[in-house]
mmCIF file of C-alpha atoms in Angstrom:
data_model
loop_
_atom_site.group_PDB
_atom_site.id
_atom_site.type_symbol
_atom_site.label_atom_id
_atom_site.label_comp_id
_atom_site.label_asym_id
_atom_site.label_seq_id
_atom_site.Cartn_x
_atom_site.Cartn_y
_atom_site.Cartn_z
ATOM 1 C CA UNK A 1 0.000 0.000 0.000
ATOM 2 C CA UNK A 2 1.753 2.894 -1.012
ATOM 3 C CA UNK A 3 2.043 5.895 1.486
ATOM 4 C CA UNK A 4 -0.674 8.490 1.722
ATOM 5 C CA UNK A 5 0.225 12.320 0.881
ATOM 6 C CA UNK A 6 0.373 14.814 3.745
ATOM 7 C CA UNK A 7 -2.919 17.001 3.888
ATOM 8 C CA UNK A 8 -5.320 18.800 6.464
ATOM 9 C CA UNK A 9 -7.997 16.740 6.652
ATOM 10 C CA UNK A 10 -11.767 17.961 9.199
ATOM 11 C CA UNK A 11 -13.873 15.227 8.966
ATOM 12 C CA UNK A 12 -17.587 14.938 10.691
ATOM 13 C CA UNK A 13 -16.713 11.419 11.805
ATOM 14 C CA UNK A 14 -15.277 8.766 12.342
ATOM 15 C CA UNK A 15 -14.160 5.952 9.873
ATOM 16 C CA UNK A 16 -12.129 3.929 10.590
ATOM 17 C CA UNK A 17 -11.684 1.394 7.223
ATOM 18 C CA UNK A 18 -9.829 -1.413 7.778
ATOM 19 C CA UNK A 19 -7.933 -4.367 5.724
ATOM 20 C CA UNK A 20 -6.477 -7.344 6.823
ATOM 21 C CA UNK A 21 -4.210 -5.656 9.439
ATOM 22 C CA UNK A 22 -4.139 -1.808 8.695
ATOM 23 C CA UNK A 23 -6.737 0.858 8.183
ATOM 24 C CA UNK A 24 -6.859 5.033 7.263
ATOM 25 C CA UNK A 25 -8.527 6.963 10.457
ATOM 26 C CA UNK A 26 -10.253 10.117 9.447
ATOM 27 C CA UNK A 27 -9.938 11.948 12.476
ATOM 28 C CA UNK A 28 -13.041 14.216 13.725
ATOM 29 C CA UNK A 29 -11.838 17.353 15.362
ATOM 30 C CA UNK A 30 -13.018 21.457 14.748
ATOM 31 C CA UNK A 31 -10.117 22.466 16.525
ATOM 32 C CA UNK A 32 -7.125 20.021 15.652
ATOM 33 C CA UNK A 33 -6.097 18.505 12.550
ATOM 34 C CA UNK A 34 -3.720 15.988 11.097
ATOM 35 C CA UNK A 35 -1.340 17.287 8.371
ATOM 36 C CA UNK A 36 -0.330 13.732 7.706
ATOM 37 C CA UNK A 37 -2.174 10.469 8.169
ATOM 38 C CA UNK A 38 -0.471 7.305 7.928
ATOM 39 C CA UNK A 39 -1.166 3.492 8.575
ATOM 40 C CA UNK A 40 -2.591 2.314 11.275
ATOM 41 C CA UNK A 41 -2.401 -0.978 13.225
ATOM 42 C CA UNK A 42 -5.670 -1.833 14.666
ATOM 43 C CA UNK A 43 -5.275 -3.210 18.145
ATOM 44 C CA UNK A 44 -7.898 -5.337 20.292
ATOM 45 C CA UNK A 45 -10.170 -2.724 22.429
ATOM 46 C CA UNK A 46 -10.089 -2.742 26.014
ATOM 47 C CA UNK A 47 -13.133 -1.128 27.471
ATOM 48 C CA UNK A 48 -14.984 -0.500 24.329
ATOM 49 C CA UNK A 49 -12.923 1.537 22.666
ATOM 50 C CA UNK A 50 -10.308 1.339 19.557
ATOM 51 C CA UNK A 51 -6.754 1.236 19.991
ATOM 52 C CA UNK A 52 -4.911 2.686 17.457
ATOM 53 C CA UNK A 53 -0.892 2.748 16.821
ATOM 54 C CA UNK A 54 0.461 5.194 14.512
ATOM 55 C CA UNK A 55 3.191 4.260 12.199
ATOM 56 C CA UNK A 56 3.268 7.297 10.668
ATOM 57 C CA UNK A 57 4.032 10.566 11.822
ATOM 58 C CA UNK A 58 1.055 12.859 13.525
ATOM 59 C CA UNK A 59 1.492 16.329 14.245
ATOM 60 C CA UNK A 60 -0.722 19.317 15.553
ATOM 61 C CA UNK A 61 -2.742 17.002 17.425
ATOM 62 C CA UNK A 62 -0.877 17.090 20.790
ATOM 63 C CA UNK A 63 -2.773 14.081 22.334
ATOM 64 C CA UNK A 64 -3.728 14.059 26.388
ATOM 65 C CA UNK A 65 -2.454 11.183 28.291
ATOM 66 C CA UNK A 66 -4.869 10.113 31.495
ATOM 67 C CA UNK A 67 -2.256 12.015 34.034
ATOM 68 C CA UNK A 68 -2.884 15.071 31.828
ATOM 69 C CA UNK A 69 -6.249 15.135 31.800
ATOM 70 C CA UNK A 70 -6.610 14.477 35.766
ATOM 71 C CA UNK A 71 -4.341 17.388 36.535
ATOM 72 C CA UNK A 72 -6.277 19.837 34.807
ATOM 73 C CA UNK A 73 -10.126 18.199 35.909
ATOM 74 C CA UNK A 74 -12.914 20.808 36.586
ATOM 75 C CA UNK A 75 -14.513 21.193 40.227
ATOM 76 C CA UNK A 76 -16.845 18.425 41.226
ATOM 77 C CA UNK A 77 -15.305 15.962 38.575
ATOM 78 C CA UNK A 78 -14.993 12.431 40.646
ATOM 79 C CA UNK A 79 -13.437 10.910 37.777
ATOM 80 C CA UNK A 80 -12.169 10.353 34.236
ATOM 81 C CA UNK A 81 -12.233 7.369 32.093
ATOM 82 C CA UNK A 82 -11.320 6.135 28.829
ATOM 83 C CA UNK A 83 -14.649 6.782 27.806
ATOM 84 C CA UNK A 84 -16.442 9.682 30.217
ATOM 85 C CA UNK A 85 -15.838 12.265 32.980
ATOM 86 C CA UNK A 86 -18.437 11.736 36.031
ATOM 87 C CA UNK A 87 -19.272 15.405 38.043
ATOM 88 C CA UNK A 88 -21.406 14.802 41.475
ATOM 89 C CA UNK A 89 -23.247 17.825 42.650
ATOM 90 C CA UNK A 90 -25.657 18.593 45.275
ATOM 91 C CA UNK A 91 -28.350 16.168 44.155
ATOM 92 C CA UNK A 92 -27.522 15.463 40.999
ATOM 93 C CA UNK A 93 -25.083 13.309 38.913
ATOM 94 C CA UNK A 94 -23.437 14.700 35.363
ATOM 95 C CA UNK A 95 -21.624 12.199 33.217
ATOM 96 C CA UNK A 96 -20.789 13.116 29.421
ATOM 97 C CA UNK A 97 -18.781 11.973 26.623
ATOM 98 C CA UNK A 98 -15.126 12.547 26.375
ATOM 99 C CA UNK A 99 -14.800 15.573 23.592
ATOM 100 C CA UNK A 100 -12.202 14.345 20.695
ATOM 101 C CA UNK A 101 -9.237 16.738 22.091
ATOM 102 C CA UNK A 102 -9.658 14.267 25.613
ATOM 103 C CA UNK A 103 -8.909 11.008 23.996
ATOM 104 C CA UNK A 104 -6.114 9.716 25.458
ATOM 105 C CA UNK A 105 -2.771 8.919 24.316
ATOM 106 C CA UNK A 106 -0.450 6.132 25.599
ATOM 107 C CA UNK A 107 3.022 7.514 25.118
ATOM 108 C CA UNK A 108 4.419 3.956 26.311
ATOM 109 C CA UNK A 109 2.914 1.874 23.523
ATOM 110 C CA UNK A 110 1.563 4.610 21.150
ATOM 111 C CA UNK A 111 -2.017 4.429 21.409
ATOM 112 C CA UNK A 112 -4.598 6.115 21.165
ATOM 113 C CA UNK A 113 -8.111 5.233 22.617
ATOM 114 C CA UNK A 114 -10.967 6.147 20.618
ATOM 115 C CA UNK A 115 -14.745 5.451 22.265
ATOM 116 C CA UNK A 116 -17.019 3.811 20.476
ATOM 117 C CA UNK A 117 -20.721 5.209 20.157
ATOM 118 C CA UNK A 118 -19.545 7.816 23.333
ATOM 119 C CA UNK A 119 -22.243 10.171 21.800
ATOM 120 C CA UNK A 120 -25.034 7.976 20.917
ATOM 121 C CA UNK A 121 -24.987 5.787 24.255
ATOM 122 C CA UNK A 122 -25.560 8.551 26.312
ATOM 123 C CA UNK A 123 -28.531 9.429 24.428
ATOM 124 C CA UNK A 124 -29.268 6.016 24.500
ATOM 125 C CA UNK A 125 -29.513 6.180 28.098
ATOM 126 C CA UNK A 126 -31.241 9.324 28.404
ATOM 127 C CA UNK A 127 -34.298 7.613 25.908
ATOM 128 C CA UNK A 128 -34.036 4.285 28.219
ATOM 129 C CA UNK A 129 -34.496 5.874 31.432
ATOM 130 C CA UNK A 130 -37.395 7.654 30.281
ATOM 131 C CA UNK A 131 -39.038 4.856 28.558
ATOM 132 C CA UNK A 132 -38.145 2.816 32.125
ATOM 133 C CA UNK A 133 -39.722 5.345 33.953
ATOM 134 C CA UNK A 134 -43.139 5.932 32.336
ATOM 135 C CA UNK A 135 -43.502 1.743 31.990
ATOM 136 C CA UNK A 136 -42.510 -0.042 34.541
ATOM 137 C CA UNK A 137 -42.006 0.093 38.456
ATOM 138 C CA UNK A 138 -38.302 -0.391 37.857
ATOM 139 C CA UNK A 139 -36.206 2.009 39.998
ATOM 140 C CA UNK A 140 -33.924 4.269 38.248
ATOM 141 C CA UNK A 141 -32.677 8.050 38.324
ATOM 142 C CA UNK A 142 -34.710 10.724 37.398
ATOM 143 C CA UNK A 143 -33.570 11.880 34.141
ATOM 144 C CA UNK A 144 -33.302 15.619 34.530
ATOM 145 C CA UNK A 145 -31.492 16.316 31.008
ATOM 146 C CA UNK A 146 -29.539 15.550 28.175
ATOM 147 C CA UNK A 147 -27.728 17.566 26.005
ATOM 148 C CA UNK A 148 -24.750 18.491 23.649
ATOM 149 C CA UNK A 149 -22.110 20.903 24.088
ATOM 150 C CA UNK A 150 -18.907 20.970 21.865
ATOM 151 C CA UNK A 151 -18.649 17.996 20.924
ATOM 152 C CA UNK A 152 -19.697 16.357 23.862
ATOM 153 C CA UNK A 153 -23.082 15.008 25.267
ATOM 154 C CA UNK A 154 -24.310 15.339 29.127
ATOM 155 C CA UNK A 155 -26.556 13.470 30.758
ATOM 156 C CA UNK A 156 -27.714 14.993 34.329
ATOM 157 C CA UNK A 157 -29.629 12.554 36.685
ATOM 158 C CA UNK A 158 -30.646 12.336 40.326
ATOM 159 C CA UNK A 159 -27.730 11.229 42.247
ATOM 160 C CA UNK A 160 -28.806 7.970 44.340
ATOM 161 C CA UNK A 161 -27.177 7.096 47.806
ATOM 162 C CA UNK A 162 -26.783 3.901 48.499
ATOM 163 C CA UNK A 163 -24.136 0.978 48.281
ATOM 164 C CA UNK A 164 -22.944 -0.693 44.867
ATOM 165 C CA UNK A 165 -24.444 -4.741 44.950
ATOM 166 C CA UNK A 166 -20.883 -6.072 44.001
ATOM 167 C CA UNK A 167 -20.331 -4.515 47.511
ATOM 168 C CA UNK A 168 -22.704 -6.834 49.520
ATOM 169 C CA UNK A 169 -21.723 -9.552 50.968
ATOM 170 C CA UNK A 170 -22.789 -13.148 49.648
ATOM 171 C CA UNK A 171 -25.442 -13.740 51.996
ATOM 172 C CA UNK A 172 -26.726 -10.001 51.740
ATOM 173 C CA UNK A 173 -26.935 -10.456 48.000
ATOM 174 C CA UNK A 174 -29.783 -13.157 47.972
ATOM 175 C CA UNK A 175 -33.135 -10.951 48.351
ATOM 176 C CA UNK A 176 -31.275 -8.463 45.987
ATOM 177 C CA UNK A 177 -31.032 -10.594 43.095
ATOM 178 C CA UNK A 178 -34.616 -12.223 43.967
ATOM 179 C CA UNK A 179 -35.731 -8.384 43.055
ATOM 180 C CA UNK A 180 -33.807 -8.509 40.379
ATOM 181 C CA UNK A 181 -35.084 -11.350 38.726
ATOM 182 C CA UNK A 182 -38.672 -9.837 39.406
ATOM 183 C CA UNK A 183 -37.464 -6.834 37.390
ATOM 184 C CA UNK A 184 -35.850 -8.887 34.401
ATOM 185 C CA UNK A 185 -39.395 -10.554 34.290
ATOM 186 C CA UNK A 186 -41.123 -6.756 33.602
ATOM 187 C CA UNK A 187 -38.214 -6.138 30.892
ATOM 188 C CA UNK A 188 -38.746 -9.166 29.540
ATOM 189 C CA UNK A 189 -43.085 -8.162 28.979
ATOM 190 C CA UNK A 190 -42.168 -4.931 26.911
ATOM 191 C CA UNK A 191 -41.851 -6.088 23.128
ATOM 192 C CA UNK A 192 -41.383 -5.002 19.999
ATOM 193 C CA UNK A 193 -40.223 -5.904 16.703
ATOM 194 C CA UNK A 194 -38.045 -3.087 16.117
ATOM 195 C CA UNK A 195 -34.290 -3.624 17.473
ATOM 196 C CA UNK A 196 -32.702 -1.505 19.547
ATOM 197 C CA UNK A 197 -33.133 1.238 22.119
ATOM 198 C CA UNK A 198 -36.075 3.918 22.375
ATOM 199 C CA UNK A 199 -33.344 6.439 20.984
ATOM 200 C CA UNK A 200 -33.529 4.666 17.675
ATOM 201 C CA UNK A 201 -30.298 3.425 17.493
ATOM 202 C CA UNK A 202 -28.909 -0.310 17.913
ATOM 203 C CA UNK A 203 -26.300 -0.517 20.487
ATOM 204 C CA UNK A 204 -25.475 -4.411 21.194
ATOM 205 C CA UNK A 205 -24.795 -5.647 24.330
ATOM 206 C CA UNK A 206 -21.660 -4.898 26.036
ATOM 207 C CA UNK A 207 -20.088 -8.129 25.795
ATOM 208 C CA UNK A 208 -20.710 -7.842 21.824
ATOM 209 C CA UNK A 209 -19.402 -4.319 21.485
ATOM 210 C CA UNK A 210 -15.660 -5.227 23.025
ATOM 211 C CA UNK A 211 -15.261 -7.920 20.345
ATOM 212 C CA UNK A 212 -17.383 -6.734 17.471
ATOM 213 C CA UNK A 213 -15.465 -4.067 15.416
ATOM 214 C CA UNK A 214 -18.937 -2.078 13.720
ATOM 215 C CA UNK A 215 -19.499 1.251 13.273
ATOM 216 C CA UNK A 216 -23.348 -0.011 12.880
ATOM 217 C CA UNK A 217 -26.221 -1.951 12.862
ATOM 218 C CA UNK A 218 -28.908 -1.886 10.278
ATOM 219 C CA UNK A 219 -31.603 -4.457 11.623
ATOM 220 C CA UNK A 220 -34.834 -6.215 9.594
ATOM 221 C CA UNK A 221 -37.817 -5.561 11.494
ATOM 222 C CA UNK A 222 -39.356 -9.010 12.800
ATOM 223 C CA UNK A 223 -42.444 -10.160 11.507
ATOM 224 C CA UNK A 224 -43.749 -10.547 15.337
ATOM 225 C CA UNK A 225 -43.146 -8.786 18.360
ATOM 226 C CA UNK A 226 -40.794 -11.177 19.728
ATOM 227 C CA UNK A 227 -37.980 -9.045 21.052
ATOM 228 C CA UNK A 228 -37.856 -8.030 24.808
ATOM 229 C CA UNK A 229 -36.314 -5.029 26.498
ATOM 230 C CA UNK A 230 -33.305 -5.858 27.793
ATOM 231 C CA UNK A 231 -30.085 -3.620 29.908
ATOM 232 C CA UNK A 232 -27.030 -5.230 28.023
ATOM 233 C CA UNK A 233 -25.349 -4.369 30.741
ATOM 234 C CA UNK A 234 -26.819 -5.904 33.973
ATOM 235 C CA UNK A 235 -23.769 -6.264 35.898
ATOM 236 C CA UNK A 236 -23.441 -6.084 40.093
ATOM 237 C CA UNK A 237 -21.921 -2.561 39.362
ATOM 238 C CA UNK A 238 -24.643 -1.535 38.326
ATOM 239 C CA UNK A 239 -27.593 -2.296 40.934
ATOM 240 C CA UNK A 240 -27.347 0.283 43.888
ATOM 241 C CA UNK A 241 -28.774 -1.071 47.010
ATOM 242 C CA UNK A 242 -30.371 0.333 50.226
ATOM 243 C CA UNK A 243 -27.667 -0.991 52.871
ATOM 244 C CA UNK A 244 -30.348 -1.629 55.376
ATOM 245 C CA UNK A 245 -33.329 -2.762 53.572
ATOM 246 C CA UNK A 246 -31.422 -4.031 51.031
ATOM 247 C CA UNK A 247 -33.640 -3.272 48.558
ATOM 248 C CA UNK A 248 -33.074 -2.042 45.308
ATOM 249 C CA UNK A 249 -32.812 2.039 45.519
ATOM 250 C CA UNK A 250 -31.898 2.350 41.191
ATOM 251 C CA UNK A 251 -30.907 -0.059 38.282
ATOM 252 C CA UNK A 252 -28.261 2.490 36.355
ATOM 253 C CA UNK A 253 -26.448 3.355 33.516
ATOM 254 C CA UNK A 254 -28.296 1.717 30.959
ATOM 255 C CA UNK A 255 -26.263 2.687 27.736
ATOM 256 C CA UNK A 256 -26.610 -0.575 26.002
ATOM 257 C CA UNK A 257 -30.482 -0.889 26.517
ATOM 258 C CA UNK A 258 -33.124 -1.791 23.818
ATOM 259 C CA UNK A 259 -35.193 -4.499 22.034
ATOM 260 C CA UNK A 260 -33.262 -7.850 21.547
ATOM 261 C CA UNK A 261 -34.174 -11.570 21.782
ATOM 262 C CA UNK A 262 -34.243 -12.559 25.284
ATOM 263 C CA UNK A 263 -31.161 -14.510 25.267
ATOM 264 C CA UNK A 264 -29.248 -11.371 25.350
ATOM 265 C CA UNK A 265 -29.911 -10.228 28.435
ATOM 266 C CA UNK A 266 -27.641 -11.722 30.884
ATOM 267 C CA UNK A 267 -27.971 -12.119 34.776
ATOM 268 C CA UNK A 268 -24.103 -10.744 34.998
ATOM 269 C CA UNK A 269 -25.141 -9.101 38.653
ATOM 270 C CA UNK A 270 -25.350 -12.586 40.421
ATOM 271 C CA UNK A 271 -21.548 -12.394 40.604
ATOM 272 C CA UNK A 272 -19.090 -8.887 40.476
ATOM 273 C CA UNK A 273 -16.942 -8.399 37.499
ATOM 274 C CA UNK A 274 -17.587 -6.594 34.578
ATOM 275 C CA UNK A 275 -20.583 -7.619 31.749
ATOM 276 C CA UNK A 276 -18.648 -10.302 30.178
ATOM 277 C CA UNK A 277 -17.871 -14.114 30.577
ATOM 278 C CA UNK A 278 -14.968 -14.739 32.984
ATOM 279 C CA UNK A 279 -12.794 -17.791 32.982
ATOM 280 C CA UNK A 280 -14.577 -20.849 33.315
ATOM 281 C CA UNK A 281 -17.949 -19.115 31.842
ATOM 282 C CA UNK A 282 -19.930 -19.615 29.175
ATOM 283 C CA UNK A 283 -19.290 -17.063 26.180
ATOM 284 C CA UNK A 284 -21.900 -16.238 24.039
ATOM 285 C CA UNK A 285 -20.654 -13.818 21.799
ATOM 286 C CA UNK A 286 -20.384 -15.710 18.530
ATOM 287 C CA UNK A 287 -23.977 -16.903 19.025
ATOM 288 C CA UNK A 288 -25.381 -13.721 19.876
ATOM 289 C CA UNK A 289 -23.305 -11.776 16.654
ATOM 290 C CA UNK A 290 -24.502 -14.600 14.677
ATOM 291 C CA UNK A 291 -28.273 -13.804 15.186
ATOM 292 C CA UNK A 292 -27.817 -10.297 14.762
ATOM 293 C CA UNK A 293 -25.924 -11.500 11.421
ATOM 294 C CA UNK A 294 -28.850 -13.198 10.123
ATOM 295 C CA UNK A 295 -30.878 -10.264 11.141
ATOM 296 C CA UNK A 296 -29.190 -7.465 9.346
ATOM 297 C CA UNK A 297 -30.417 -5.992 6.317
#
């Protein structure tokens, strides 16, 4: 493949186009800009996102590396990830989208990490807690916004007290996951046969999105409403739990919600650890990308 000529490329997205082992990025930025774009070896994602290593040279970028972006973090930010910065204020609870001049840069190894859907999962989430909220008895946060602002998109919520469920202890967990198979059983009566979330866009499960490399899905309505709501992401993280009742106080972050056969919903919060198989469980993410395979259109 011969080498690409230098040039100042603004792009309103991102593509990444990949061969067997190399790909062009077109990078989306209004305020940065590459004046030469090279190969790029596409890594495996960790947490969802793209890791990219640059072979070529980059300039007038000026990437952030995670120290860099801690040191300079705005009042009431808890914390910074790969893929989000988290604010708590008196009541409420902001997180939004990393903005492209935050993705972070791995001087060590040469990477950068690129989140996948950031934008669209938030809003997402936004549509899913609404659509939870006005049909079922579910507990989550009161949705008290969602917008975008350069480049970025915030979702502001009620901020619940309480105690994460991976924090129980074994024998406090049992009524807490009775509950939450009570809940799973209301998800499971909303149907449709449209895929994916009330925002209108597909989002697979989180398991799926770490190993499935697609910028998106275009989905064949089903002939019957066989599809159930499901989180995608049902994890022990995610459950926070009165500490004394131990009851349920809100089912969160619900990014990966929507309408998908009922086998993709799975009961990740009877054990912690994140929303995929661990060693010496079951994977199901060839099964579950080849339904959504056969389902594409």
């Amino acid at each position: 493949m011969p080498s690409p000529s230098p040039f100042v490329l603004v792009a309103d997205a991102i593509h990444v186009c990949a061969g067997a082992n190399r790909a062009f990025l077109l990078y989306h930025a209004s305020h940065t800009s590459f004046r030469q774009v090279g190969y790029l070896q596409i890594y495996f994602p960790l947490f969802n996102c793209l890791l990219i290593k640059f072979t070529w040279s980059v300039e007038d970028m000026c990437p952030v590396t995670p120290g860099m972006l801690n040191a300079r973090r705005e009042k009431d930010c808890v914390a910074i990830t790969n893929e989000r910065k988290y604010y708590s204020l008196i009541g409420s609870f902001v997180k939004r989208s990393l903005r492209p001049s935050e993705w972070q840069h791995n001087p060590v190894v040469g990477t950068l990490s690129i989140p996948r859907f950031g934008n669209e999962r938030i809003l997402n989430e936004a549509a899913a807690l609404r659509f939870i909220a006005e049909n079922t008895n579910i507990p989550v946060p009161k949705l008290y916004g969602c917008f975008e602002d350069d480049n970025a998109v915030y979702l502001v919520t009620e901020l619940i007290e309480g105690v994460k469920l991976a924090d129980l202890e074994p024998a406090q967990r049992k009524s807490v996951e009775l509950e939450l198979e009570g809940y799973i059983d209301v998800l499971r009566g909303l149907k449709s046969s449209v895929w994916g979330g009330p925002s209108g866009i597909v989002i697979p499960p989180y398991r799926i999105m770490v190993e499935a490399y697609r910028q998106a899905w275009k989905m064949k309505p089903r002939e019957s409403s066989d599809l159930v709501f499901c989180h995608n992401d049902f994890s022990a993280h995610n459950v926070i739990v009165d500490p004394v009742s131990l009851k349920v106080k809100a089912v969160i972050d619900w990014e990966y919600a929507g309408f998908y056969p009922q086998e993709f919903e799975s009961e990740f919060f009877r054990r912690p650890g994140p929303s995929v198989a661990l060693d010496g469980e079951r994977n199901d993410v060839e099964e579950l990308l080849e339904i959504m395979y056969q389902n594409e259109e």
